[in-house]
Amino acid sequence: MNLALLLHPQRVFRGWWIVYTGTLALILSGGATTYVFSVLVVPMSDDLGWDRLTVVGVAAMSRFVEGFASAPMGPLFDRWGARGLMTASALLSGVCFMLTGAVNEVWQFYLLIGLGEAITHPALHNLGPRTAIANWFMRKRPPAFAIYSLGRSVSGILMVPIAIWIMDV
């Protein structure tokens, strides 16, 4: 990218802003829902008084629910597009994550993360951004998807040390 494009961002094709925004969102939220969770297992089990199997079980349930939620969401994204479904999913996911601070019982944790967040995960991490990118790109679709997909790997590299640092502080 040359200096003129950095100084005049309105000259950049709008689809690239979608890719960059999606990549940044995947770095931040992807790390929080996958890589960082592994760092939080021991502190969460100690803090909540639950065994590690109970805490890790929510991740397994979440991925199971996510797999089943993805199938019916695909046609919804094709029919109505990404904007509204991603917005609704982001709101539901945010509410679920905020409510986890008030969790006292195992069933509440499984309801909020294992079910609530899991239902929103395909819309926010897989189907939504990929639908938006596919709608914006024809010729440069492969590099756009490659840049977006980098977010998951970068997330693991950046977010785990940040989470460990936050826990230490």
CSV table of C-alpha atoms in Angstrom, one decimal:
chain,number,residue,atom,x,y,z
A,1,MET,CA,0.0,0.0,0.0
A,2,ASN,CA,1.5,3.4,-0.9
A,3,LEU,CA,1.6,6.6,1.1
A,4,ALA,CA,-1.1,8.3,-1.0
A,5,LEU,CA,-3.7,5.7,0.1
A,6,LEU,CA,-2.7,6.0,3.8
A,7,LEU,CA,-3.1,9.8,3.6
A,8,HIS,CA,-6.4,9.6,1.6
A,9,PRO,CA,-8.3,6.6,3.0
A,10,GLN,CA,-11.3,7.5,0.9
A,11,ARG,CA,-9.4,6.2,-2.2
A,12,VAL,CA,-9.2,2.7,-0.7
A,13,PHE,CA,-11.8,0.4,-2.1
A,14,ARG,CA,-14.5,0.1,0.6
A,15,GLY,CA,-14.4,-3.7,0.5
A,16,TRP,CA,-10.9,-3.5,2.0
A,17,TRP,CA,-12.3,-1.6,5.0
A,18,ILE,CA,-14.7,-4.5,5.5
A,19,VAL,CA,-11.8,-7.0,5.4
A,20,TYR,CA,-9.6,-4.9,7.8
A,21,THR,CA,-12.5,-4.4,10.2
A,22,GLY,CA,-13.4,-8.1,10.1
A,23,THR,CA,-9.7,-9.0,10.7
A,24,LEU,CA,-9.4,-6.7,13.7
A,25,ALA,CA,-12.7,-8.0,15.1
A,26,LEU,CA,-11.5,-11.6,14.6
A,27,ILE,CA,-8.3,-10.8,16.4
A,28,LEU,CA,-10.1,-9.3,19.4
A,29,SER,CA,-13.1,-11.6,19.7
A,30,GLY,CA,-11.6,-14.7,18.2
A,31,GLY,CA,-8.9,-14.7,20.9
A,32,ALA,CA,-11.4,-14.1,23.6
A,33,THR,CA,-13.6,-17.0,22.6
A,34,THR,CA,-10.9,-19.6,21.8
A,35,TYR,CA,-7.2,-19.0,22.7
A,36,VAL,CA,-7.7,-16.9,25.8
A,37,PHE,CA,-10.2,-19.3,27.2
A,38,SER,CA,-7.4,-21.9,27.7
A,39,VAL,CA,-5.5,-19.3,29.9
A,40,LEU,CA,-8.6,-18.6,32.0
A,41,VAL,CA,-9.6,-22.2,32.8
A,42,VAL,CA,-7.5,-22.5,36.0
A,43,PRO,CA,-8.4,-19.0,37.4
A,44,MET,CA,-12.0,-19.6,36.6
A,45,SER,CA,-12.2,-23.0,38.2
A,46,ASP,CA,-10.4,-21.6,41.3
A,47,ASP,CA,-12.6,-18.5,41.5
A,48,LEU,CA,-15.9,-20.3,40.9
A,49,GLY,CA,-15.0,-23.4,42.9
A,50,TRP,CA,-15.8,-25.7,39.9
A,51,ASP,CA,-13.6,-28.5,38.6
A,52,ARG,CA,-11.7,-27.9,35.4
A,53,LEU,CA,-13.9,-30.5,33.5
A,54,THR,CA,-17.0,-28.3,34.2
A,55,VAL,CA,-15.3,-25.2,33.0
A,56,VAL,CA,-13.8,-26.9,29.9
A,57,GLY,CA,-17.1,-28.7,29.2
A,58,VAL,CA,-18.7,-25.3,28.3
A,59,ALA,CA,-16.2,-24.9,25.4
A,60,ALA,CA,-17.0,-28.4,24.1
A,61,MET,CA,-20.7,-27.7,24.3
A,62,SER,CA,-20.3,-24.3,22.7
A,63,ARG,CA,-18.5,-25.8,19.6
A,64,PHE,CA,-21.2,-28.5,19.4
A,65,VAL,CA,-24.0,-25.9,19.5
A,66,GLU,CA,-22.1,-23.7,17.1
A,67,GLY,CA,-21.9,-26.5,14.5
A,68,PHE,CA,-25.6,-27.1,14.6
A,69,ALA,CA,-26.4,-23.3,14.5
A,70,SER,CA,-24.2,-22.8,11.4
A,71,ALA,CA,-26.3,-24.9,9.1
A,72,PRO,CA,-29.6,-22.9,9.3
A,73,MET,CA,-27.7,-19.6,9.4
A,74,GLY,CA,-26.1,-20.0,6.0
A,75,PRO,CA,-29.3,-19.5,4.0
A,76,LEU,CA,-30.3,-16.6,6.3
A,77,PHE,CA,-27.1,-14.8,5.4
A,78,ASP,CA,-27.6,-15.5,1.7
A,79,ARG,CA,-31.1,-14.2,1.9
A,80,TRP,CA,-30.8,-11.1,4.1
A,81,GLY,CA,-27.1,-10.3,4.1
A,82,ALA,CA,-24.6,-9.9,6.9
A,83,ARG,CA,-25.4,-6.5,8.4
A,84,GLY,CA,-28.5,-7.1,10.4
A,85,LEU,CA,-27.7,-10.7,11.4
A,86,MET,CA,-24.2,-9.7,12.5
A,87,THR,CA,-25.6,-6.8,14.5
A,88,ALA,CA,-28.2,-8.9,16.3
A,89,SER,CA,-25.5,-11.6,17.0
A,90,ALA,CA,-23.1,-9.0,18.3
A,91,LEU,CA,-25.7,-7.6,20.7
A,92,LEU,CA,-26.7,-11.1,22.0
A,93,SER,CA,-23.0,-12.1,22.3
A,94,GLY,CA,-22.3,-8.9,24.3
A,95,VAL,CA,-25.2,-9.5,26.6
A,96,CYS,CA,-24.1,-13.0,27.2
A,97,PHE,CA,-20.5,-12.0,28.0
A,98,MET,CA,-21.6,-9.2,30.3
A,99,LEU,CA,-24.0,-11.5,32.2
A,100,THR,CA,-21.2,-14.0,32.8
A,101,GLY,CA,-19.9,-11.7,35.5
A,102,ALA,CA,-23.0,-12.5,37.6
A,103,VAL,CA,-22.7,-16.3,37.1
A,104,ASN,CA,-23.0,-18.3,40.3
A,105,GLU,CA,-24.3,-21.6,39.1
A,106,VAL,CA,-22.9,-24.0,36.5
A,107,TRP,CA,-26.2,-24.0,34.5
A,108,GLN,CA,-26.0,-20.2,34.1
A,109,PHE,CA,-22.5,-20.5,32.7
A,110,TYR,CA,-23.6,-23.2,30.3
A,111,LEU,CA,-26.6,-21.2,29.2
A,112,LEU,CA,-24.7,-18.0,28.6
A,113,ILE,CA,-21.6,-19.4,27.0
A,114,GLY,CA,-22.5,-22.9,25.9
A,115,LEU,CA,-25.7,-21.8,24.3
A,116,GLY,CA,-26.0,-18.0,24.0
A,117,GLU,CA,-22.5,-17.2,22.8
A,118,ALA,CA,-22.3,-20.4,20.7
A,119,ILE,CA,-25.4,-19.4,18.7
A,120,THR,CA,-23.8,-16.0,17.8
A,121,HIS,CA,-20.3,-17.4,17.0
A,122,PRO,CA,-21.0,-18.5,13.4
A,123,ALA,CA,-22.5,-15.1,12.6
A,124,LEU,CA,-19.7,-13.1,14.0
A,125,HIS,CA,-16.7,-15.3,13.2
A,126,ASN,CA,-17.5,-17.3,10.1
A,127,LEU,CA,-20.6,-16.7,8.0
A,128,GLY,CA,-21.1,-13.0,8.5
A,129,PRO,CA,-17.7,-11.6,7.7
A,130,ARG,CA,-17.2,-14.2,4.9
A,131,THR,CA,-20.6,-13.3,3.3
A,132,ALA,CA,-19.7,-9.6,3.5
A,133,ILE,CA,-16.3,-10.2,1.9
A,134,ALA,CA,-17.7,-12.4,-0.8
A,135,ASN,CA,-20.3,-9.7,-1.6
A,136,TRP,CA,-17.7,-7.0,-2.0
A,137,PHE,CA,-15.0,-8.9,-3.9
A,138,MET,CA,-14.9,-10.7,-7.2
A,139,ARG,CA,-11.4,-10.5,-8.6
A,140,LYS,CA,-9.5,-10.1,-5.4
A,141,ARG,CA,-11.6,-12.5,-3.3
A,142,PRO,CA,-8.8,-15.0,-2.4
A,143,PRO,CA,-6.4,-12.3,-1.0
A,144,ALA,CA,-9.3,-10.7,0.9
A,145,PHE,CA,-10.2,-14.0,2.5
A,146,ALA,CA,-6.6,-14.7,3.2
A,147,ILE,CA,-6.1,-11.4,5.0
A,148,TYR,CA,-9.4,-11.9,7.0
A,149,SER,CA,-8.3,-15.5,7.9
A,150,LEU,CA,-5.0,-14.2,9.3
A,151,GLY,CA,-7.0,-12.7,12.2
A,152,ARG,CA,-7.5,-16.1,13.8
A,153,SER,CA,-3.8,-16.8,13.9
A,154,VAL,CA,-2.7,-13.3,14.9
A,155,SER,CA,-5.3,-13.5,17.7
A,156,GLY,CA,-3.6,-16.5,19.3
A,157,ILE,CA,-0.2,-14.8,19.1
A,158,LEU,CA,-1.4,-11.4,20.5
A,159,MET,CA,-4.3,-12.1,22.8
A,160,VAL,CA,-2.9,-14.9,25.0
A,161,PRO,CA,0.1,-12.8,26.2
A,162,ILE,CA,-2.2,-9.8,26.7
A,163,ALA,CA,-4.6,-11.9,28.8
A,164,ILE,CA,-1.7,-13.3,30.9
A,165,TRP,CA,-0.4,-9.8,31.4
A,166,ILE,CA,-3.9,-8.6,32.5
A,167,MET,CA,-4.2,-11.5,34.9
A,168,ASP,CA,-0.8,-10.8,36.4
A,169,VAL,CA,-1.6,-7.1,36.9
